[in-house]
PDB file of C-alpha atoms in Angstrom:
ATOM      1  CA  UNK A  19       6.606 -18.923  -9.274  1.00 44.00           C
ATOM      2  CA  UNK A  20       4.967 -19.453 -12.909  1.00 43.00           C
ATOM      3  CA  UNK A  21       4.653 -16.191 -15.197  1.00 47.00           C
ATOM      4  CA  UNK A  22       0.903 -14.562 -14.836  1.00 46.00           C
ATOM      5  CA  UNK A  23      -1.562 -15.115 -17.291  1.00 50.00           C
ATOM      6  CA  UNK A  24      -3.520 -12.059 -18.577  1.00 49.00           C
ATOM      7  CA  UNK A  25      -7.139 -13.943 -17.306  1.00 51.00           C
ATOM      8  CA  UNK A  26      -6.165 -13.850 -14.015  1.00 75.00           C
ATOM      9  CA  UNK A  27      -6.240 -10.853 -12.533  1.00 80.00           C
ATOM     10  CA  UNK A  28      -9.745 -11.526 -10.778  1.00 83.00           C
ATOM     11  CA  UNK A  29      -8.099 -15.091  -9.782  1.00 84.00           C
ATOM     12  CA  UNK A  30      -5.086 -13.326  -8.065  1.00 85.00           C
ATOM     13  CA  UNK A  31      -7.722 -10.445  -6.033  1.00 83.00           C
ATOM     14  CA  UNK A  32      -9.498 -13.556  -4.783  1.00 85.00           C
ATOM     15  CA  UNK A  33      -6.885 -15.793  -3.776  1.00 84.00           C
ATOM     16  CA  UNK A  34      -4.955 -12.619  -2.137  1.00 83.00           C
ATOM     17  CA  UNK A  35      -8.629 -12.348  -0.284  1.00 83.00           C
ATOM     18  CA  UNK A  36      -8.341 -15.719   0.715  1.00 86.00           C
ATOM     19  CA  UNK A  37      -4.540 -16.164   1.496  1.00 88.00           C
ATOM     20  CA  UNK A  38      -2.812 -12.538   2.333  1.00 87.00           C
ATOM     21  CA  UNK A  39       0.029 -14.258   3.556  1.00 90.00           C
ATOM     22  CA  UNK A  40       0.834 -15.625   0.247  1.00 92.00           C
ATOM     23  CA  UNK A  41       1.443 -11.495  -0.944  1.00 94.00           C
ATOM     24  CA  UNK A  42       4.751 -11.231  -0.626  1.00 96.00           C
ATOM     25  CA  UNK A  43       6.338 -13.984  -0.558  1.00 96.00           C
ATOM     26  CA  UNK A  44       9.475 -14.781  -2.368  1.00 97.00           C
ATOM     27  CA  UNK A  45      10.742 -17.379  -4.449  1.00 97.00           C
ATOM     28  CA  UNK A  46      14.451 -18.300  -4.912  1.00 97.00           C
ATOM     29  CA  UNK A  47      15.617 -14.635  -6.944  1.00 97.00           C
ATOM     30  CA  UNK A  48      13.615 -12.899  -4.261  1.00 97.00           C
ATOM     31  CA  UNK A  49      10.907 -11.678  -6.344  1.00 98.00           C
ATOM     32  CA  UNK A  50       7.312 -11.349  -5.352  1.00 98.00           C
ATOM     33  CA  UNK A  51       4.707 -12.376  -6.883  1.00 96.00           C
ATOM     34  CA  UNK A  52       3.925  -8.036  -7.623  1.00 97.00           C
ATOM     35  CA  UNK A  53       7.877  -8.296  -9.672  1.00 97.00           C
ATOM     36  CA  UNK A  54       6.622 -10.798 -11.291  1.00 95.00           C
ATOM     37  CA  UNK A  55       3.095  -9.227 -12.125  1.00 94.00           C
ATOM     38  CA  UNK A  56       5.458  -6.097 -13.146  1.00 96.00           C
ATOM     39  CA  UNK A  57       7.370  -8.177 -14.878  1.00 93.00           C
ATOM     40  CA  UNK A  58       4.709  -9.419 -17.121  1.00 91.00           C
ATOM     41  CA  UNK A  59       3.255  -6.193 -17.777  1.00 92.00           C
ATOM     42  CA  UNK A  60       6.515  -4.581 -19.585  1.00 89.00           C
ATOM     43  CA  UNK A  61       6.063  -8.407 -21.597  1.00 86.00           C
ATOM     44  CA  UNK A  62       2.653  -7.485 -22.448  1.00 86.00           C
ATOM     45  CA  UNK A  63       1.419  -3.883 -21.744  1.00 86.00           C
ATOM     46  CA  UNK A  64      -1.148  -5.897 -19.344  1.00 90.00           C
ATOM     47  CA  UNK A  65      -0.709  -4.145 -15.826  1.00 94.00           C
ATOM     48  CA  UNK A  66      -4.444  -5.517 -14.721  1.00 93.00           C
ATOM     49  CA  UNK A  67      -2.492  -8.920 -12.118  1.00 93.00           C
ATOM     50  CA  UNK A  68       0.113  -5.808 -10.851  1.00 96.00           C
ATOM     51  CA  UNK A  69      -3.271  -3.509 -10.124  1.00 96.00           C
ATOM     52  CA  UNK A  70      -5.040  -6.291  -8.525  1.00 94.00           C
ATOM     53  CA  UNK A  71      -2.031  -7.495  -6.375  1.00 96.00           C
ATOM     54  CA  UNK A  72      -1.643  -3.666  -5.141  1.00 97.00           C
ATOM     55  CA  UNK A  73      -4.861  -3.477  -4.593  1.00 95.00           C
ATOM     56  CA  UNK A  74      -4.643  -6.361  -2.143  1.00 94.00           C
ATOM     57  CA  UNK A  75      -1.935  -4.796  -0.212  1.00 95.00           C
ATOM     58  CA  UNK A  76       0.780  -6.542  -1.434  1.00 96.00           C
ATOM     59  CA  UNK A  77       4.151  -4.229  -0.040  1.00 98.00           C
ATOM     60  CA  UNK A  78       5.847  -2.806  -3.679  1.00 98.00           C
ATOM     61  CA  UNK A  79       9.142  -1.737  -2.096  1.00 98.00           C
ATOM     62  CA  UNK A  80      10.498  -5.190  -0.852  1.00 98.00           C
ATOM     63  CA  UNK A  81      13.356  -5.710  -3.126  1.00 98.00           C
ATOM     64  CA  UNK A  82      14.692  -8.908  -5.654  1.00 97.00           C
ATOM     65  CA  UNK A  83      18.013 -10.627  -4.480  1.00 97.00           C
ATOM     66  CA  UNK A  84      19.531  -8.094  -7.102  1.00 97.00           C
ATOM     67  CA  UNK A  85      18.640  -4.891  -5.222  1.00 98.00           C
ATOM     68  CA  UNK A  86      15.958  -4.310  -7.962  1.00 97.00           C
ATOM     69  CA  UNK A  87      12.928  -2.405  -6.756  1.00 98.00           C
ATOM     70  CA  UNK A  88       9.373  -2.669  -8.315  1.00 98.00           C
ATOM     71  CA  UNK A  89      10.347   0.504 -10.339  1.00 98.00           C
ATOM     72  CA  UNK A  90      13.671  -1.610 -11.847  1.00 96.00           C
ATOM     73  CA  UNK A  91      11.356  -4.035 -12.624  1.00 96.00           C
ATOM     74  CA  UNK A  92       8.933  -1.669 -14.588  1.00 96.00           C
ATOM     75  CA  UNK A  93      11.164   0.636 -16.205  1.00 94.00           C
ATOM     76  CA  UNK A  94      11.850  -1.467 -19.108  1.00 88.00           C
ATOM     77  CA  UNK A  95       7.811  -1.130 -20.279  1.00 87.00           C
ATOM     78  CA  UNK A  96       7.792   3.045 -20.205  1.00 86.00           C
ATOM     79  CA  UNK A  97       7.560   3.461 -23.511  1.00 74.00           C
ATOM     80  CA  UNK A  98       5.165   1.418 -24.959  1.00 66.00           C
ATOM     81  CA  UNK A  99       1.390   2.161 -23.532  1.00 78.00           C
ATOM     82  CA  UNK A 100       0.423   4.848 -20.878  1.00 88.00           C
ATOM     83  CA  UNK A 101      -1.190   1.694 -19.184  1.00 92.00           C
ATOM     84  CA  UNK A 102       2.681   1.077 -17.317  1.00 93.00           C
ATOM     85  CA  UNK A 103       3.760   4.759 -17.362  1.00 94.00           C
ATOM     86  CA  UNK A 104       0.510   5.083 -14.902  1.00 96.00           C
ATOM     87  CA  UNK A 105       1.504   2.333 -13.113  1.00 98.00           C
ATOM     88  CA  UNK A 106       5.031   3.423 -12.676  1.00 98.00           C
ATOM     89  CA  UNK A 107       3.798   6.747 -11.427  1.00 98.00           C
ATOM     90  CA  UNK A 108       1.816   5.255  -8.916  1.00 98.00           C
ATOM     91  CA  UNK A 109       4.505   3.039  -7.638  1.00 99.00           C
ATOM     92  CA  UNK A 110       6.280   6.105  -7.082  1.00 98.00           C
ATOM     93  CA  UNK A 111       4.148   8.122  -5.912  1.00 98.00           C
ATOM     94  CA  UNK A 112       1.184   5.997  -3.992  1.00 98.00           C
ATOM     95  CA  UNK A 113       3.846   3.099  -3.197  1.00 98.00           C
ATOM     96  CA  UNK A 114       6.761   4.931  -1.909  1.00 97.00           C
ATOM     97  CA  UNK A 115       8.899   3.425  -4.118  1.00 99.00           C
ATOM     98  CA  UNK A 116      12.554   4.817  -4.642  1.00 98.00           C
ATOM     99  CA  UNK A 117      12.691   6.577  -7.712  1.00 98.00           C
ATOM    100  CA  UNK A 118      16.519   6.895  -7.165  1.00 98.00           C
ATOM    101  CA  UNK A 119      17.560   3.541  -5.384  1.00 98.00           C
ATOM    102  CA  UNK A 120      20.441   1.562  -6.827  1.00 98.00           C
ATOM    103  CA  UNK A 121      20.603  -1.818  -7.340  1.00 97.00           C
ATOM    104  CA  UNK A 122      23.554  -4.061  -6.594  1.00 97.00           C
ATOM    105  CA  UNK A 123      25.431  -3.023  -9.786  1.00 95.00           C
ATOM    106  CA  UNK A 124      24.414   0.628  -9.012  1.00 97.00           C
ATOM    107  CA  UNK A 125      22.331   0.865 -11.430  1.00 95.00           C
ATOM    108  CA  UNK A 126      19.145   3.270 -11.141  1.00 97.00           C
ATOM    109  CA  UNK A 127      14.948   2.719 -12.483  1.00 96.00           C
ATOM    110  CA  UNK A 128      15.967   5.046 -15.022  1.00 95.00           C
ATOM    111  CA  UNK A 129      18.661   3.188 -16.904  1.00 93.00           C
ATOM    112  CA  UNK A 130      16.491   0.414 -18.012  1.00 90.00           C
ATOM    113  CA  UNK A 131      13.844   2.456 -19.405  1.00 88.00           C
ATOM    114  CA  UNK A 132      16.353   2.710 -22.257  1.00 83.00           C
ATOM    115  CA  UNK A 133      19.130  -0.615 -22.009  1.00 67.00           C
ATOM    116  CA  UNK A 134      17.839  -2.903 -20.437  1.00 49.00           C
ATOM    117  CA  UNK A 135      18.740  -5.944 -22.504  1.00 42.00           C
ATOM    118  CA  UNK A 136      15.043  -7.320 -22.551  1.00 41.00           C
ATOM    119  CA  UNK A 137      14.911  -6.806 -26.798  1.00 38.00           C
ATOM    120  CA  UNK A 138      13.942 -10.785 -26.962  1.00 38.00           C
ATOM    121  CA  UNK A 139      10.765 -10.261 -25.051  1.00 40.00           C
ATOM    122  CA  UNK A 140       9.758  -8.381 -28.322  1.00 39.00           C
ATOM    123  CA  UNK A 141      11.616  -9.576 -31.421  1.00 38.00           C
ATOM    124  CA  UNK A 142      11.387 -12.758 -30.976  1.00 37.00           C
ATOM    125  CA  UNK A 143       8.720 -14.530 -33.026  1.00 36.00           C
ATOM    126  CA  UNK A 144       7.342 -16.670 -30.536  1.00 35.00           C
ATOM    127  CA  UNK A 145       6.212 -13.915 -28.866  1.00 37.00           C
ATOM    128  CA  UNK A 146       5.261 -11.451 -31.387  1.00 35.00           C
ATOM    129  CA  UNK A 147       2.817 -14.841 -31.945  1.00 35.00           C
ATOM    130  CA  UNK A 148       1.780 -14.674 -28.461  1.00 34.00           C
ATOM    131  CA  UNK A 149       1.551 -10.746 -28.926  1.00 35.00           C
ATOM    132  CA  UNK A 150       0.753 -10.216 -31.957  1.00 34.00           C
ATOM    133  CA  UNK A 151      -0.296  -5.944 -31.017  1.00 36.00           C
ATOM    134  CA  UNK A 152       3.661  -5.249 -30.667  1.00 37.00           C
ATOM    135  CA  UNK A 153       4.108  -5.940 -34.565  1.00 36.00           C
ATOM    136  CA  UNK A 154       2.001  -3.078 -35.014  1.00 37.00           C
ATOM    137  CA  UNK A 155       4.127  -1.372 -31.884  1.00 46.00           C
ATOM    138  CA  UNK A 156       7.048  -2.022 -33.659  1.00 43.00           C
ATOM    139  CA  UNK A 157       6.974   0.687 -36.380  1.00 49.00           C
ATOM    140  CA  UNK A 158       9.404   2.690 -36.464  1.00 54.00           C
ATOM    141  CA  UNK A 159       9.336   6.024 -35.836  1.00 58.00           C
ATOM    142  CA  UNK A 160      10.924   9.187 -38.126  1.00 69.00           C
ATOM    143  CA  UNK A 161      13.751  10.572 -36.380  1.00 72.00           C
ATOM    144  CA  UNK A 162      12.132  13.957 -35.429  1.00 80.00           C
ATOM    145  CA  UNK A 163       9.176  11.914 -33.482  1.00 80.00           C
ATOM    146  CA  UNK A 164      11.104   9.232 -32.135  1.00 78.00           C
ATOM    147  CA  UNK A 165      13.641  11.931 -30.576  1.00 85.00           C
ATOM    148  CA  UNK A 166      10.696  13.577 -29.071  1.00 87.00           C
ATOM    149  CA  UNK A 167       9.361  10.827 -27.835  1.00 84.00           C
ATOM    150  CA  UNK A 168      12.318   9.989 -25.710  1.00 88.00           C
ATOM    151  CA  UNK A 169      12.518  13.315 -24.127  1.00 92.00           C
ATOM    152  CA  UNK A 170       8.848  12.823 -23.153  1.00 92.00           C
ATOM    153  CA  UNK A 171      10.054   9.688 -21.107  1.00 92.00           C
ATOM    154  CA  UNK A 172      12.954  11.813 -19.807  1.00 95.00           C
ATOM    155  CA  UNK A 173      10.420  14.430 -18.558  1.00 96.00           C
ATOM    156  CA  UNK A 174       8.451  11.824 -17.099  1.00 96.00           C
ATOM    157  CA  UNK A 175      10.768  10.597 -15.283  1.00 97.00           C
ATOM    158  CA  UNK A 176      12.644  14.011 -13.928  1.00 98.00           C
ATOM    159  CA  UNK A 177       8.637  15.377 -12.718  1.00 98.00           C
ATOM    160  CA  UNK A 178       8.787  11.840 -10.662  1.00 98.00           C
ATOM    161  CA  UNK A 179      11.929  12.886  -8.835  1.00 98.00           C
ATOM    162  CA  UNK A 180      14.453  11.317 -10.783  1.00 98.00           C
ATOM    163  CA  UNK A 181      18.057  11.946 -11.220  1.00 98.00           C
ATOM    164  CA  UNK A 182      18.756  10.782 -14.605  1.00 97.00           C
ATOM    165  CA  UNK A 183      22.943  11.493 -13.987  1.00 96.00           C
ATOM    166  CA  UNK A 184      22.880   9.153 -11.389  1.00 97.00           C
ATOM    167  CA  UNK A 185      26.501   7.150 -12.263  1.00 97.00           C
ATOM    168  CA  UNK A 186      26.600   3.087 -11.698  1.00 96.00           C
ATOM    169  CA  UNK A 187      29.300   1.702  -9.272  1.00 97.00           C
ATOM    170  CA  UNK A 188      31.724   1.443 -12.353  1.00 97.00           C
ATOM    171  CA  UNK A 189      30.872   5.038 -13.201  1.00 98.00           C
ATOM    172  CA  UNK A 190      28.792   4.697 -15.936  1.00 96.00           C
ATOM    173  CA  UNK A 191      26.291   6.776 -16.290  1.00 95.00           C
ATOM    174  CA  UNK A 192      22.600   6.652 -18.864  1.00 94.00           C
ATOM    175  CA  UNK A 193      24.487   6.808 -22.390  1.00 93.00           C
ATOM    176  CA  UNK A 194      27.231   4.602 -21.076  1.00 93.00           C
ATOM    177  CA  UNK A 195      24.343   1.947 -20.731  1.00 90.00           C
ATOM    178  CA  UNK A 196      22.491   3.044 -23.850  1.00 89.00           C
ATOM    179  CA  UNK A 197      25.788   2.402 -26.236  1.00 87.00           C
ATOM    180  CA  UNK A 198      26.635  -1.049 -24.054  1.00 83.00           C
ATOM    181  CA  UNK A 199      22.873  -2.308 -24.024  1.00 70.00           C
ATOM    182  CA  UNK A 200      21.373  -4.925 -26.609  1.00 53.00           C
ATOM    183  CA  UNK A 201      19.920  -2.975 -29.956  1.00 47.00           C
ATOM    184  CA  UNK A 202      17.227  -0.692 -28.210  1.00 44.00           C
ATOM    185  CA  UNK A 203      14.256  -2.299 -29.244  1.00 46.00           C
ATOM    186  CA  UNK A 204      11.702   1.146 -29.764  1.00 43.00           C
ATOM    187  CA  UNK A 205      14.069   3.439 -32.766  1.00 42.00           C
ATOM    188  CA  UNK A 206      16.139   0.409 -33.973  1.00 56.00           C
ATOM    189  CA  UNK A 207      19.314   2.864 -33.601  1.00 63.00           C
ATOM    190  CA  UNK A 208      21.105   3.878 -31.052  1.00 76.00           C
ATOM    191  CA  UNK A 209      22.282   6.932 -32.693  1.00 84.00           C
ATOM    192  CA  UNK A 210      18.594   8.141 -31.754  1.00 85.00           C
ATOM    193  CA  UNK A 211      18.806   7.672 -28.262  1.00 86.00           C
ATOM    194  CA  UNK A 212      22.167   9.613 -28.165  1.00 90.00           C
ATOM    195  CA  UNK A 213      20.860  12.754 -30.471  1.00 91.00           C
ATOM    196  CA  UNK A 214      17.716  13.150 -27.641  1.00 92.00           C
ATOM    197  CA  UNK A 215      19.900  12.332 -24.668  1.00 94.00           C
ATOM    198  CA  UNK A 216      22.583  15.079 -26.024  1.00 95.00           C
ATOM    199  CA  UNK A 217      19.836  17.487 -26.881  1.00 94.00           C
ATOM    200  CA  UNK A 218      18.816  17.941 -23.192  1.00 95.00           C
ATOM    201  CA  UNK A 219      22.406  18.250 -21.745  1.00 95.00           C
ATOM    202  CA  UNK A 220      23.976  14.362 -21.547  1.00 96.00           C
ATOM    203  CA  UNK A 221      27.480  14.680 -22.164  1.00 96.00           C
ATOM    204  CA  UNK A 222      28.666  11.610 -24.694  1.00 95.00           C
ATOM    205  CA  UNK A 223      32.451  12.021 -23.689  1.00 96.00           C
ATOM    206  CA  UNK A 224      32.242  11.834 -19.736  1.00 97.00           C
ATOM    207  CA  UNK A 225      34.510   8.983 -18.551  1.00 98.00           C
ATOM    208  CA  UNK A 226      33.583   6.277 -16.628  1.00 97.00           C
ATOM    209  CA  UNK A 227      35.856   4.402 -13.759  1.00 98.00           C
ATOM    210  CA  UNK A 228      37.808   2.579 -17.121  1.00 97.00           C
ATOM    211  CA  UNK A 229      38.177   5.947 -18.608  1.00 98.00           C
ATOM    212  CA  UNK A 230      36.040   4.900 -21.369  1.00 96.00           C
ATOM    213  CA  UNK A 231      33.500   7.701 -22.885  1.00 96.00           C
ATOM    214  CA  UNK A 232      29.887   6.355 -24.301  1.00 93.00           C
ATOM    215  CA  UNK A 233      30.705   7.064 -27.471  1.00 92.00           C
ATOM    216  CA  UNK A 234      33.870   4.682 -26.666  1.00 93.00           C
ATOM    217  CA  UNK A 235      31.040   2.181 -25.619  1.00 91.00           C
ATOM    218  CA  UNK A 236      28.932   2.032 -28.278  1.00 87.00           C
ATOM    219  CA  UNK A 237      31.242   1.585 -30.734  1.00 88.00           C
ATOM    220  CA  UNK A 238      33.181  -1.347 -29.138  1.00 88.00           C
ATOM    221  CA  UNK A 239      29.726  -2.617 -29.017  1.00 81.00           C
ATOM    222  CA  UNK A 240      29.689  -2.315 -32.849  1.00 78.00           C
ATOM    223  CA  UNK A 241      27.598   0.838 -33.485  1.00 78.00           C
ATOM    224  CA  UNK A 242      29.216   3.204 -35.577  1.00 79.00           C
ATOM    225  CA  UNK A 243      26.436   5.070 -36.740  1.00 82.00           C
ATOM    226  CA  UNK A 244      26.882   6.877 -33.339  1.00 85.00           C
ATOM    227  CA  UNK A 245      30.788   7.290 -33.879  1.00 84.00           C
ATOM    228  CA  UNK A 246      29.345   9.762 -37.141  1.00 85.00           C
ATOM    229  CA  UNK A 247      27.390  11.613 -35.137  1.00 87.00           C
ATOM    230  CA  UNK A 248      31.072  13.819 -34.034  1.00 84.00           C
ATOM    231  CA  UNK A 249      32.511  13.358 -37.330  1.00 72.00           C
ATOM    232  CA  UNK A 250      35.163  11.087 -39.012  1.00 50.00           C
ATOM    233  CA  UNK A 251      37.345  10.464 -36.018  1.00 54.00           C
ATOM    234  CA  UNK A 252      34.318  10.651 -33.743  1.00 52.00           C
ATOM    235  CA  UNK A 253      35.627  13.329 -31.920  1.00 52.00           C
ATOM    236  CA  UNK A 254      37.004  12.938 -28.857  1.00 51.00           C
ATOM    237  CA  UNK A 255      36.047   9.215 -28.773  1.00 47.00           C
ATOM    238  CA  UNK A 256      38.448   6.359 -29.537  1.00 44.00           C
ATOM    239  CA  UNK A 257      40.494   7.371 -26.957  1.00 45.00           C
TER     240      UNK A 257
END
């Protein structure tokens, strides 16, 4: 299936008039063409081809051949625009789409709306050409703001039903995948994401299956501005 373009959501409502069967049909990962809508809309901040598919009935909870759910799909675009975070809700909500499912690797919605390692969808120049709107997205937050501004996705996501200590298969839970992601693309440090995560309760030094702490994690992924957030020997990390 080719990407959407951001013309055609009227295109998509007519030919979904026209062709229902076509809906939800899958291609070779098993996404629809709605993943693929969702897809595009984290890409872009363009939900208007996810609306129009949904509005045609197409069925959001089929899953990808990864066990991802339209809500896997989405969570990587909660922070930029309310535009998705409406469209997330109403996946949840409207849709009856698990807020809690796991994926193959275990992994729940939650966990990409802060690792998923889509950072190239934004900083890469072709499409910061192609988009030019996320240069001005891109500035970075103080510290203060930023941390509140996680905690507001947090709460958005707990007053949908979530279960943000939901643990992977390998035991891993959120700051295990924050510290192992790619650089998170919204506060440029991870050390940001771990202040707001601690600050409502996430515990840095819970082991996973490996016996390795997120702390443990980020640094081995070469972050040691995290590592100074529990001193010089990073407290209990290292281990």
């Amino acid at each position: 299936m080719s990407p959407l373009l951001p013309s055609n959501a009227s295109a998509i409502a007519k030919l979904a008039s026209s062709h229902p069967s076509l809906l939800n049909v899958q291609d070779q990962d098993g996404k629809t063409p709605l993943h693929l809508a969702l897809d595009f809309a984290v890409r872009t901040y363009d939900t208007a081809p996810a609306e129009a598919l949904l509005a045609a009935g197409a069925d959001a909870t089929l899953l990808d051949n990864a066990g991802n759910n339209a809500l896997h799909i989405l969570s990587p675009g909660l922070f930029p625009t309310q535009a998705t975070r409406d469209l997330f809700a109403k996946l949840a909500t409207t849709h009856g789409v698990a807020i809690n499912a796991q994926n193959l690797l275990g992994l729940a919605p939650a966990v990409g709306a802060f690792s998923q390692p889509t950072s190239a969808n934004y900083t890469s120049t072709a499409n910061r050409d192609l988009f030019p709107r996320l240069e001005m997205d891109f500035e970075p937050f103080a510290p203060d703001k930023a941390r509140a501004f996680i905690k507001d996705v947090c709460k958005f996501l707990t007053d949908l039903g979530a279960d943000l200590q939901i643990l992977d298969h390998e035991g891993r839970g959120l700051l295990h995948h924050v510290g192992g992601g790619a650089s998170n693309y919204w506060f440029f440090y991870r050390k940001t994401y771990f202040q707001a995560l601690m600050e409502i309760g996430f515990d840095p030094f819970a082991e996973d299956k490996r016996q390795r702490t997120a702390v443990d994690v980020a640094v081995a992924n070469g972050d040691r501005e995290v590592l100074a957030l529990f001193g010089k020997d990073g407290g209990k990390a290292g281990k």
